[in-house]
């Protein structure tokens, strides 16, 4: 039926007019027949490719012909359906054409006397990010500039990231990934706008966007999802559970002796931390980057910006890439965001023998991943972010900026009983406080307590919550911005607000540096 409406009708027109002295023979082809751009448009694309071929065929016979591959035209009809159509196309990098401009472009196309031409409004970054770009057109300059500098995360990378998370944290990480993909498909600003318990139809998913979401999740996880997976598991939360079952990742062992003593610490925090630090000395260590385990970078967001954001988590027992899942969501589509998995918090991982060992290792990993890194540290991770920035500058790599989220210089009494209780509350249901994690915390606290930040040339931002932790103030900042929440909710419930502050500051900082 599709071929009859386009290809067969055009061929009849060709046969009926081939002996007439025509001034023009104009075929309305489509962008879909040239570069693709829609789900379920295979027959439509084939029919339009036939029109392009017919134009070339006529030109070969000395007959006039021009085939115009159009992008989508805007409709004058008002209403929610047309608004949804415009938004859907715009999200895919194909904004609708103003009909008046389209007609002007058609006049120019006929005057140019080309056999085939494409007239479309294409936002290449969104188009390249949404669709698999053919190698036949990958050398087009506009497309090359729009392509993300680093390859998309392979399914193995996501599986490894989930495998390295505590079993209790994997579902939350998968849920964050599902919500992020739903937000991208629907064109929302971030994952926070996607309610975990609402059904996909309630969220605004239709048959096309459901297929798009299934394809995105299949690519991200490496799973071959059934066609009805989103019908059987009708909410982001239910789908995350299904994905976790399909991945069949191994579980962790139960907490040990040190973890069992945690609830009995009371006000004897300093003694308990000293016990953890002593126990950590019995664990394997690495002395330099040469004998260190590979440092995992969990990719949380992708975007075309030249600067890439590398997040260093707290060195408390709750450390891990999952801390930045909600913070990273608003950056998706704007810039690359990766979270560093600090070694020593998972079973079998050695601890750094010195601060220099982990700093050199992290600097080498980040240097290999980006030429213009932005170092971001949350809480005690800010100390590592500063130290890595200083190390990179020594090596001739100038970080674009350093961002600290409620970071303080660690004093001997920085970890209070109240902070440990809050940490346990944060870990509840997400990260089990195992002996491995607790001894890692003890080791890193020993390395960082009393350490003073180094001056760096990169501009430094401190984002301070309305209810900051007690501790020694950070001495080296260019600007301080206030955000809602406390030490934990600043990258939890208020993560989106914090991310927008950081994103706007980074944008202004780049403009200032360029000037």
GROMACS .gro file of C-alpha atoms in nm:
model
  515
    1UNK     CA    1   0.000   0.000   0.000
    2UNK     CA    2   0.282   0.241   0.081
    3UNK     CA    3   0.466   0.163  -0.240
    4UNK     CA    4   0.146   0.210  -0.443
    5UNK     CA    5   0.087   0.555  -0.295
    6UNK     CA    6   0.437   0.676  -0.378
    7UNK     CA    7   0.651   0.459  -0.605
    8UNK     CA    8   0.383   0.313  -0.833
    9UNK     CA    9   0.201   0.646  -0.869
   10UNK     CA   10   0.528   0.825  -0.951
   11UNK     CA   11   0.615   0.565  -1.216
   12UNK     CA   12   0.272   0.608  -1.378
   13UNK     CA   13   0.329   0.985  -1.385
   14UNK     CA   14   0.667   0.930  -1.547
   15UNK     CA   15   0.523   0.707  -1.818
   16UNK     CA   16   0.229   0.938  -1.890
   17UNK     CA   17   0.446   1.252  -1.923
   18UNK     CA   18   0.772   1.122  -2.071
   19UNK     CA   19   0.682   1.255  -2.419
   20UNK     CA   20   0.569   1.598  -2.295
   21UNK     CA   21   0.791   1.905  -2.292
   22UNK     CA   22   0.788   1.958  -1.913
   23UNK     CA   23   0.956   2.251  -1.742
   24UNK     CA   24   0.987   2.050  -1.419
   25UNK     CA   25   0.905   1.705  -1.283
   26UNK     CA   26   0.902   1.732  -0.902
   27UNK     CA   27   0.887   1.439  -0.662
   28UNK     CA   28   0.826   1.483  -0.290
   29UNK     CA   29   1.054   1.235  -0.121
   30UNK     CA   30   1.137   1.224   0.252
   31UNK     CA   31   1.423   1.260   0.497
   32UNK     CA   32   1.331   0.907   0.611
   33UNK     CA   33   1.440   0.770   0.273
   34UNK     CA   34   1.779   0.939   0.300
   35UNK     CA   35   1.897   0.926   0.663
   36UNK     CA   36   1.613   0.746   0.841
   37UNK     CA   37   1.462   0.907   1.148
   38UNK     CA   38   1.152   0.720   1.252
   39UNK     CA   39   1.031   0.395   1.401
   40UNK     CA   40   0.816   0.177   1.177
   41UNK     CA   41   0.894   0.377   0.860
   42UNK     CA   42   1.079   0.106   0.665
   43UNK     CA   43   0.826   0.080   0.378
   44UNK     CA   44   0.788   0.460   0.370
   45UNK     CA   45   1.166   0.503   0.350
   46UNK     CA   46   1.186   0.247   0.067
   47UNK     CA   47   0.911   0.421  -0.130
   48UNK     CA   48   1.088   0.756  -0.102
   49UNK     CA   49   1.422   0.605  -0.198
   50UNK     CA   50   1.241   0.484  -0.512
   51UNK     CA   51   1.144   0.846  -0.590
   52UNK     CA   52   1.508   0.954  -0.559
   53UNK     CA   53   1.614   0.673  -0.792
   54UNK     CA   54   1.341   0.766  -1.040
   55UNK     CA   55   1.473   1.125  -1.052
   56UNK     CA   56   1.823   0.999  -1.132
   57UNK     CA   57   1.679   0.760  -1.392
   58UNK     CA   58   1.490   1.042  -1.568
   59UNK     CA   59   1.797   1.268  -1.567
   60UNK     CA   60   1.989   0.983  -1.731
   61UNK     CA   61   1.732   0.985  -2.011
   62UNK     CA   62   1.763   1.361  -2.056
   63UNK     CA   63   1.430   1.434  -1.886
   64UNK     CA   64   1.375   1.695  -1.613
   65UNK     CA   65   1.340   1.563  -1.258
   66UNK     CA   66   1.397   1.687  -0.904
   67UNK     CA   67   1.334   1.472  -0.598
   68UNK     CA   68   1.315   1.669  -0.272
   69UNK     CA   69   1.371   1.473   0.048
   70UNK     CA   70   1.166   1.676   0.293
   71UNK     CA   71   1.189   1.694   0.666
   72UNK     CA   72   0.858   1.709   0.852
   73UNK     CA   73   0.641   2.013   0.776
   74UNK     CA   74   0.457   2.196   1.050
   75UNK     CA   75   0.078   2.180   1.050
   76UNK     CA   76  -0.140   2.483   1.100
   77UNK     CA   77  -0.395   2.277   1.290
   78UNK     CA   78  -0.379   2.359   1.661
   79UNK     CA   79  -0.433   2.100   1.929
   80UNK     CA   80  -0.254   1.860   2.164
   81UNK     CA   81  -0.185   1.597   1.896
   82UNK     CA   82   0.011   1.841   1.682
   83UNK     CA   83   0.195   1.971   1.988
   84UNK     CA   84   0.293   1.615   2.079
   85UNK     CA   85   0.409   1.555   1.722
   86UNK     CA   86   0.628   1.867   1.725
   87UNK     CA   87   0.779   1.772   2.061
   88UNK     CA   88   0.842   1.411   1.955
   89UNK     CA   89   1.020   1.515   1.635
   90UNK     CA   90   1.220   1.784   1.810
   91UNK     CA   91   1.344   1.534   2.069
   92UNK     CA   92   1.473   1.319   1.784
   93UNK     CA   93   1.664   1.608   1.633
   94UNK     CA   94   1.413   1.682   1.355
   95UNK     CA   95   1.226   2.008   1.430
   96UNK     CA   96   0.932   2.072   1.198
   97UNK     CA   97   0.973   2.304   0.898
   98UNK     CA   98   0.798   2.638   0.868
   99UNK     CA   99   0.590   2.594   0.545
  100UNK     CA  100   0.680   2.944   0.419
  101UNK     CA  101   1.051   2.874   0.450
  102UNK     CA  102   1.000   2.532   0.293
  103UNK     CA  103   0.838   2.685  -0.016
  104UNK     CA  104   1.126   2.936  -0.047
  105UNK     CA  105   1.372   2.648  -0.022
  106UNK     CA  106   1.181   2.458  -0.292
  107UNK     CA  107   1.215   2.755  -0.530
  108UNK     CA  108   1.592   2.758  -0.468
  109UNK     CA  109   1.613   2.382  -0.518
  110UNK     CA  110   1.440   2.400  -0.857
  111UNK     CA  111   1.660   2.691  -0.962
  112UNK     CA  112   1.974   2.493  -0.865
  113UNK     CA  113   1.865   2.216  -1.104
  114UNK     CA  114   1.988   1.924  -0.891
  115UNK     CA  115   1.831   1.583  -0.939
  116UNK     CA  116   1.808   1.506  -0.567
  117UNK     CA  117   1.819   1.739  -0.270
  118UNK     CA  118   1.728   1.721   0.097
  119UNK     CA  119   1.550   2.009   0.274
  120UNK     CA  120   1.522   1.953   0.648
  121UNK     CA  121   1.590   2.119   0.980
  122UNK     CA  122   1.822   1.880   1.166
  123UNK     CA  123   1.971   1.927   1.511
  124UNK     CA  124   2.263   1.692   1.463
  125UNK     CA  125   2.358   1.630   1.830
  126UNK     CA  126   2.005   1.508   1.911
  127UNK     CA  127   1.977   1.314   1.584
  128UNK     CA  128   2.311   1.135   1.625
  129UNK     CA  129   2.234   1.058   1.988
  130UNK     CA  130   1.889   0.914   1.904
  131UNK     CA  131   1.964   0.715   1.588
  132UNK     CA  132   2.241   0.482   1.478
  133UNK     CA  133   2.422   0.684   1.215
  134UNK     CA  134   2.526   0.491   0.904
  135UNK     CA  135   2.901   0.476   0.828
  136UNK     CA  136   2.806   0.588   0.476
  137UNK     CA  137   2.734   0.938   0.610
  138UNK     CA  138   2.955   0.948   0.919
  139UNK     CA  139   3.215   1.162   0.739
  140UNK     CA  140   2.972   1.449   0.680
  141UNK     CA  141   3.127   1.741   0.878
  142UNK     CA  142   2.803   1.832   1.057
  143UNK     CA  143   2.762   1.475   1.175
  144UNK     CA  144   3.127   1.433   1.277
  145UNK     CA  145   3.107   1.747   1.491
  146UNK     CA  146   2.790   1.621   1.658
  147UNK     CA  147   2.917   1.276   1.741
  148UNK     CA  148   3.002   1.215   2.105
  149UNK     CA  149   3.385   1.213   2.139
  150UNK     CA  150   3.389   0.891   2.342
  151UNK     CA  151   3.196   0.575   2.252
  152UNK     CA  152   2.873   0.489   2.426
  153UNK     CA  153   2.899   0.260   2.723
  154UNK     CA  154   2.894  -0.105   2.618
  155UNK     CA  155   2.642  -0.339   2.782
  156UNK     CA  156   2.938  -0.511   2.952
  157UNK     CA  157   3.030  -0.179   3.120
  158UNK     CA  158   2.683  -0.146   3.271
  159UNK     CA  159   2.683  -0.508   3.383
  160UNK     CA  160   3.026  -0.461   3.543
  161UNK     CA  161   2.908  -0.144   3.717
  162UNK     CA  162   2.605  -0.328   3.858
  163UNK     CA  163   2.816  -0.628   3.952
  164UNK     CA  164   3.050  -0.403   4.149
  165UNK     CA  165   2.762  -0.248   4.341
  166UNK     CA  166   2.630  -0.408   4.659
  167UNK     CA  167   2.337  -0.638   4.585
  168UNK     CA  168   2.100  -0.405   4.769
  169UNK     CA  169   2.207  -0.111   4.552
  170UNK     CA  170   2.166  -0.272   4.213
  171UNK     CA  171   1.791  -0.233   4.182
  172UNK     CA  172   1.817   0.137   4.272
  173UNK     CA  173   2.088   0.184   4.009
  174UNK     CA  174   1.880   0.001   3.745
  175UNK     CA  175   1.574   0.205   3.838
  176UNK     CA  176   1.775   0.525   3.793
  177UNK     CA  177   1.889   0.400   3.450
  178UNK     CA  178   1.531   0.314   3.346
  179UNK     CA  179   1.397   0.651   3.464
  180UNK     CA  180   1.676   0.832   3.280
  181UNK     CA  181   1.595   0.650   2.955
  182UNK     CA  182   1.221   0.714   2.995
  183UNK     CA  183   1.295   1.084   3.048
  184UNK     CA  184   1.513   1.091   2.736
  185UNK     CA  185   1.245   0.922   2.523
  186UNK     CA  186   0.971   1.154   2.647
  187UNK     CA  187   1.187   1.467   2.631
  188UNK     CA  188   1.176   1.546   3.003
  189UNK     CA  189   1.453   1.740   3.170
  190UNK     CA  190   1.566   1.451   3.390
  191UNK     CA  191   1.484   1.129   3.568
  192UNK     CA  192   1.325   1.313   3.861
  193UNK     CA  193   1.021   1.388   3.643
  194UNK     CA  194   0.954   1.015   3.594
  195UNK     CA  195   0.754   0.868   3.883
  196UNK     CA  196   0.881   0.514   3.954
  197UNK     CA  197   0.539   0.363   4.033
  198UNK     CA  198   0.332   0.519   3.753
  199UNK     CA  199   0.245   0.302   3.455
  200UNK     CA  200   0.409   0.377   3.123
  201UNK     CA  201   0.081   0.488   2.959
  202UNK     CA  202   0.025   0.728   3.251
  203UNK     CA  203   0.373   0.869   3.193
  204UNK     CA  204   0.280   0.944   2.830
  205UNK     CA  205   0.437   0.644   2.655
  206UNK     CA  206   0.273   0.538   2.328
  207UNK     CA  207   0.347   0.243   2.099
  208UNK     CA  208   0.637   0.418   1.923
  209UNK     CA  209   0.805   0.551   2.237
  210UNK     CA  210   0.761   0.210   2.402
  211UNK     CA  211   0.956   0.047   2.119
  212UNK     CA  212   1.220   0.319   2.143
  213UNK     CA  213   1.256   0.264   2.517
  214UNK     CA  214   1.284  -0.113   2.474
  215UNK     CA  215   1.558  -0.065   2.213
  216UNK     CA  216   1.749   0.177   2.437
  217UNK     CA  217   1.735  -0.058   2.736
  218UNK     CA  218   1.833  -0.358   2.521
  219UNK     CA  219   2.139  -0.168   2.398
  220UNK     CA  220   2.230  -0.053   2.749
  221UNK     CA  221   2.195  -0.393   2.919
  222UNK     CA  222   2.279  -0.635   2.640
  223UNK     CA  223   1.953  -0.818   2.713
  224UNK     CA  224   1.722  -0.933   2.436
  225UNK     CA  225   1.402  -0.792   2.578
  226UNK     CA  226   1.076  -0.947   2.464
  227UNK     CA  227   0.842  -0.733   2.258
  228UNK     CA  228   0.588  -0.725   2.541
  229UNK     CA  229   0.841  -0.663   2.823
  230UNK     CA  230   0.704  -0.314   2.887
  231UNK     CA  231   0.347  -0.440   2.874
  232UNK     CA  232   0.414  -0.714   3.128
  233UNK     CA  233   0.615  -0.482   3.357
  234UNK     CA  234   0.418  -0.163   3.331
  235UNK     CA  235   0.613   0.084   3.547
  236UNK     CA  236   0.981   0.190   3.575
  237UNK     CA  237   1.005   0.020   3.914
  238UNK     CA  238   0.859  -0.308   3.790
  239UNK     CA  239   1.075  -0.299   3.478
  240UNK     CA  240   1.391  -0.239   3.685
  241UNK     CA  241   1.308  -0.548   3.890
  242UNK     CA  242   1.257  -0.750   3.571
  243UNK     CA  243   1.592  -0.633   3.430
  244UNK     CA  244   1.767  -0.725   3.754
  245UNK     CA  245   1.617  -1.076   3.740
  246UNK     CA  246   1.724  -1.114   3.375
  247UNK     CA  247   2.082  -1.004   3.445
  248UNK     CA  248   2.115  -1.271   3.720
  249UNK     CA  249   2.407  -1.100   3.897
  250UNK     CA  250   2.585  -1.270   4.190
  251UNK     CA  251   2.497  -1.163   4.545
  252UNK     CA  252   2.729  -1.048   4.822
  253UNK     CA  253   2.815  -1.222   5.143
  254UNK     CA  254   2.656  -1.120   5.472
  255UNK     CA  255   2.815  -0.850   5.691
  256UNK     CA  256   3.086  -0.966   5.935
  257UNK     CA  257   3.212  -0.893   6.286
  258UNK     CA  258   3.303  -0.527   6.243
  259UNK     CA  259   2.966  -0.459   6.085
  260UNK     CA  260   2.789  -0.632   6.373
  261UNK     CA  261   2.972  -0.400   6.620
  262UNK     CA  262   2.854  -0.093   6.429
  263UNK     CA  263   2.524  -0.063   6.614
  264UNK     CA  264   2.703  -0.083   6.948
  265UNK     CA  265   2.940   0.206   6.877
  266UNK     CA  266   2.732   0.467   7.060
  267UNK     CA  267   2.948   0.770   7.141
  268UNK     CA  268   3.274   0.575   7.110
  269UNK     CA  269   3.313   0.679   6.747
  270UNK     CA  270   3.684   0.758   6.759
  271UNK     CA  271   3.763   0.416   6.911
  272UNK     CA  272   3.553   0.238   6.651
  273UNK     CA  273   3.719   0.426   6.363
  274UNK     CA  274   4.062   0.345   6.506
  275UNK     CA  275   3.958  -0.022   6.514
  276UNK     CA  276   3.854  -0.004   6.149
  277UNK     CA  277   4.180   0.164   6.049
  278UNK     CA  278   4.380  -0.105   6.233
  279UNK     CA  279   4.180  -0.384   6.071
  280UNK     CA  280   4.239  -0.227   5.729
  281UNK     CA  281   4.616  -0.274   5.768
  282UNK     CA  282   4.563  -0.651   5.728
  283UNK     CA  283   4.411  -0.603   5.382
  284UNK     CA  284   4.612  -0.614   5.055
  285UNK     CA  285   4.735  -0.278   4.924
  286UNK     CA  286   4.875  -0.127   4.605
  287UNK     CA  287   5.168   0.115   4.627
  288UNK     CA  288   5.146   0.279   4.284
  289UNK     CA  289   4.929   0.307   3.975
  290UNK     CA  290   5.138   0.031   3.813
  291UNK     CA  291   5.018  -0.240   4.052
  292UNK     CA  292   4.669  -0.096   4.112
  293UNK     CA  293   4.347  -0.260   3.989
  294UNK     CA  294   4.173  -0.098   3.694
  295UNK     CA  295   3.973   0.202   3.810
  296UNK     CA  296   3.609   0.176   3.700
  297UNK     CA  297   3.438   0.479   3.549
  298UNK     CA  298   3.060   0.436   3.562
  299UNK     CA  299   2.909   0.639   3.277
  300UNK     CA  300   2.598   0.815   3.409
  301UNK     CA  301   2.526   1.070   3.134
  302UNK     CA  302   2.632   1.150   2.780
  303UNK     CA  303   2.649   1.477   2.590
  304UNK     CA  304   2.839   1.671   2.325
  305UNK     CA  305   3.017   1.923   2.552
  306UNK     CA  306   3.398   1.930   2.525
  307UNK     CA  307   3.443   1.912   2.903
  308UNK     CA  308   3.366   1.587   3.084
  309UNK     CA  309   3.261   1.564   3.448
  310UNK     CA  310   3.432   1.306   3.673
  311UNK     CA  311   3.265   1.254   4.012
  312UNK     CA  312   3.460   1.127   4.312
  313UNK     CA  313   3.237   0.985   4.588
  314UNK     CA  314   3.268   1.010   4.962
  315UNK     CA  315   3.519   0.782   5.134
  316UNK     CA  316   3.261   0.681   5.394
  317UNK     CA  317   3.131   0.324   5.383
  318UNK     CA  318   2.846   0.424   5.149
  319UNK     CA  319   3.093   0.520   4.873
  320UNK     CA  320   3.007   0.434   4.515
  321UNK     CA  321   2.886   0.562   4.175
  322UNK     CA  322   2.524   0.521   4.289
  323UNK     CA  323   2.564   0.839   4.496
  324UNK     CA  324   2.562   1.045   4.174
  325UNK     CA  325   2.277   0.873   3.987
  326UNK     CA  326   2.020   1.146   4.057
  327UNK     CA  327   2.275   1.427   4.030
  328UNK     CA  328   2.390   1.312   3.683
  329UNK     CA  329   2.043   1.279   3.526
  330UNK     CA  330   2.000   1.652   3.438
  331UNK     CA  331   2.335   1.644   3.251
  332UNK     CA  332   2.220   1.373   3.007
  333UNK     CA  333   2.230   1.524   2.660
  334UNK     CA  334   2.454   1.810   2.776
  335UNK     CA  335   2.787   1.656   2.874
  336UNK     CA  336   2.956   1.331   2.971
  337UNK     CA  337   2.933   1.247   3.341
  338UNK     CA  338   3.124   0.954   3.492
  339UNK     CA  339   3.154   0.841   3.851
  340UNK     CA  340   3.482   0.702   3.979
  341UNK     CA  341   3.465   0.379   4.179
  342UNK     CA  342   3.724   0.434   4.451
  343UNK     CA  343   3.905   0.098   4.503
  344UNK     CA  344   3.884  -0.101   4.823
  345UNK     CA  345   3.509  -0.096   4.889
  346UNK     CA  346   3.434  -0.428   4.717
  347UNK     CA  347   3.545  -0.777   4.810
  348UNK     CA  348   3.882  -0.864   4.656
  349UNK     CA  349   3.987  -0.505   4.589
  350UNK     CA  350   4.314  -0.382   4.745
  351UNK     CA  351   4.340  -0.050   4.928
  352UNK     CA  352   4.588   0.225   4.844
  353UNK     CA  353   4.905   0.213   5.056
  354UNK     CA  354   4.927   0.592   5.049
  355UNK     CA  355   4.730   0.894   4.938
  356UNK     CA  356   4.975   0.942   4.649
  357UNK     CA  357   4.894   0.591   4.519
  358UNK     CA  358   4.522   0.654   4.475
  359UNK     CA  359   4.569   1.013   4.352
  360UNK     CA  360   4.820   0.909   4.083
  361UNK     CA  361   4.599   0.618   3.980
  362UNK     CA  362   4.285   0.832   3.951
  363UNK     CA  363   4.474   1.107   3.765
  364UNK     CA  364   4.610   0.857   3.510
  365UNK     CA  365   4.264   0.708   3.452
  366UNK     CA  366   4.095   1.047   3.409
  367UNK     CA  367   4.377   1.181   3.191
  368UNK     CA  368   4.330   0.885   2.955
  369UNK     CA  369   3.954   0.946   2.940
  370UNK     CA  370   3.938   1.322   2.875
  371UNK     CA  371   4.149   1.617   2.768
  372UNK     CA  372   3.932   1.868   2.956
  373UNK     CA  373   3.816   1.704   3.277
  374UNK     CA  374   3.604   1.873   3.542
  375UNK     CA  375   3.674   1.718   3.882
  376UNK     CA  376   3.376   1.698   4.116
  377UNK     CA  377   3.397   1.567   4.470
  378UNK     CA  378   3.115   1.501   4.711
  379UNK     CA  379   3.186   1.530   5.084
  380UNK     CA  380   3.529   1.379   5.157
  381UNK     CA  381   3.554   1.301   4.785
  382UNK     CA  382   3.628   1.671   4.746
  383UNK     CA  383   3.970   1.611   4.901
  384UNK     CA  384   4.044   1.353   4.633
  385UNK     CA  385   3.908   1.583   4.360
  386UNK     CA  386   4.143   1.862   4.470
  387UNK     CA  387   4.442   1.626   4.495
  388UNK     CA  388   4.373   1.475   4.151
  389UNK     CA  389   4.337   1.822   3.998
  390UNK     CA  390   4.674   1.924   4.144
  391UNK     CA  391   4.832   1.602   4.012
  392UNK     CA  392   4.689   1.660   3.662
  393UNK     CA  393   4.822   2.016   3.657
  394UNK     CA  394   5.169   1.887   3.746
  395UNK     CA  395   5.142   1.657   3.444
  396UNK     CA  396   5.044   1.942   3.213
  397UNK     CA  397   4.674   1.860   3.195
  398UNK     CA  398   4.471   2.163   3.302
  399UNK     CA  399   4.132   2.066   3.449
  400UNK     CA  400   3.850   2.287   3.326
  401UNK     CA  401   3.723   2.334   3.683
  402UNK     CA  402   3.693   2.176   4.027
  403UNK     CA  403   3.352   2.143   4.196
  404UNK     CA  404   3.310   2.053   4.563
  405UNK     CA  405   2.974   1.952   4.711
  406UNK     CA  406   2.972   2.011   5.087
  407UNK     CA  407   3.340   1.923   5.122
  408UNK     CA  408   3.542   2.000   5.435
  409UNK     CA  409   3.896   1.948   5.553
  410UNK     CA  410   3.892   1.632   5.765
  411UNK     CA  411   3.984   1.687   6.128
  412UNK     CA  412   4.024   1.417   6.393
  413UNK     CA  413   3.666   1.466   6.513
  414UNK     CA  414   3.509   1.524   6.168
  415UNK     CA  415   3.321   1.193   6.174
  416UNK     CA  416   3.075   1.235   6.459
  417UNK     CA  417   2.828   0.982   6.604
  418UNK     CA  418   2.552   1.179   6.433
  419UNK     CA  419   2.723   1.148   6.094
  420UNK     CA  420   2.764   0.772   6.138
  421UNK     CA  421   2.396   0.738   6.227
  422UNK     CA  422   2.300   0.943   5.921
  423UNK     CA  423   2.532   0.729   5.706
  424UNK     CA  424   2.362   0.413   5.833
  425UNK     CA  425   2.024   0.565   5.750
  426UNK     CA  426   2.145   0.649   5.398
  427UNK     CA  427   2.278   0.295   5.355
  428UNK     CA  428   1.953   0.136   5.468
  429UNK     CA  429   1.816  -0.077   5.185
  430UNK     CA  430   2.082   0.047   4.941
  431UNK     CA  431   2.438  -0.033   5.053
  432UNK     CA  432   2.504  -0.297   5.321
  433UNK     CA  433   2.765  -0.192   5.578
  434UNK     CA  434   2.996  -0.490   5.535
  435UNK     CA  435   3.338  -0.539   5.693
  436UNK     CA  436   3.495  -0.468   5.353
  437UNK     CA  437   3.324  -0.130   5.326
  438UNK     CA  438   3.386  -0.033   5.687
  439UNK     CA  439   3.758  -0.117   5.679
  440UNK     CA  440   3.791   0.076   5.351
  441UNK     CA  441   3.637   0.377   5.523
  442UNK     CA  442   3.883   0.338   5.810
  443UNK     CA  443   4.179   0.321   5.571
  444UNK     CA  444   4.080   0.629   5.371
  445UNK     CA  445   4.003   0.831   5.685
  446UNK     CA  446   4.352   0.752   5.809
  447UNK     CA  447   4.502   0.876   5.480
  448UNK     CA  448   4.295   1.196   5.455
  449UNK     CA  449   4.255   1.316   5.814
  450UNK     CA  450   4.462   1.630   5.859
  451UNK     CA  451   4.550   1.654   5.490
  452UNK     CA  452   4.534   2.010   5.353
  453UNK     CA  453   4.408   2.096   5.002
  454UNK     CA  454   4.660   2.207   4.742
  455UNK     CA  455   4.626   2.536   4.551
  456UNK     CA  456   4.520   2.472   4.190
  457UNK     CA  457   4.488   2.711   3.897
  458UNK     CA  458   4.150   2.566   3.795
  459UNK     CA  459   3.857   2.767   3.921
  460UNK     CA  460   3.696   2.599   4.220
  461UNK     CA  461   3.327   2.605   4.317
  462UNK     CA  462   3.196   2.502   4.659
  463UNK     CA  463   2.827   2.412   4.671
  464UNK     CA  464   2.712   2.439   5.031
  465UNK     CA  465   2.380   2.300   5.159
  466UNK     CA  466   2.146   2.499   5.378
  467UNK     CA  467   2.237   2.260   5.661
  468UNK     CA  468   2.612   2.195   5.614
  469UNK     CA  469   2.821   1.951   5.814
  470UNK     CA  470   3.029   2.081   6.098
  471UNK     CA  471   3.394   2.083   6.005
  472UNK     CA  472   3.693   2.288   5.898
  473UNK     CA  473   3.604   2.524   5.613
  474UNK     CA  474   3.747   2.463   5.268
  475UNK     CA  475   4.023   2.723   5.231
  476UNK     CA  476   4.064   2.749   4.852
  477UNK     CA  477   3.752   2.844   4.656
  478UNK     CA  478   3.673   3.099   4.389
  479UNK     CA  479   3.299   3.095   4.448
  480UNK     CA  480   3.049   2.955   4.699
  481UNK     CA  481   2.688   2.878   4.604
  482UNK     CA  482   2.409   2.777   4.842
  483UNK     CA  483   2.175   2.487   4.768
  484UNK     CA  484   1.875   2.348   4.955
  485UNK     CA  485   1.896   2.039   5.174
  486UNK     CA  486   2.151   1.887   5.406
  487UNK     CA  487   2.470   1.689   5.355
  488UNK     CA  488   2.284   1.385   5.220
  489UNK     CA  489   1.981   1.534   5.042
  490UNK     CA  490   2.194   1.782   4.843
  491UNK     CA  491   2.265   1.495   4.601
  492UNK     CA  492   1.951   1.302   4.693
  493UNK     CA  493   1.611   1.469   4.707
  494UNK     CA  494   1.762   1.804   4.598
  495UNK     CA  495   2.003   1.657   4.342
  496UNK     CA  496   1.833   1.822   4.045
  497UNK     CA  497   1.864   2.171   4.198
  498UNK     CA  498   2.229   2.105   4.283
  499UNK     CA  499   2.301   1.979   3.932
  500UNK     CA  500   2.145   2.287   3.772
  501UNK     CA  501   2.359   2.514   3.992
  502UNK     CA  502   2.672   2.327   3.888
  503UNK     CA  503   2.574   2.313   3.521
  504UNK     CA  504   2.504   2.688   3.504
  505UNK     CA  505   2.829   2.769   3.687
  506UNK     CA  506   3.032   2.548   3.453
  507UNK     CA  507   2.876   2.716   3.151
  508UNK     CA  508   2.954   3.064   3.288
  509UNK     CA  509   3.305   2.950   3.382
  510UNK     CA  510   3.375   2.828   3.028
  511UNK     CA  511   3.260   3.160   2.884
  512UNK     CA  512   3.482   3.350   3.127
  513UNK     CA  513   3.785   3.135   3.048
  514UNK     CA  514   3.725   3.176   2.675
  515UNK     CA  515   3.699   3.556   2.714
   0.00000   0.00000   0.00000
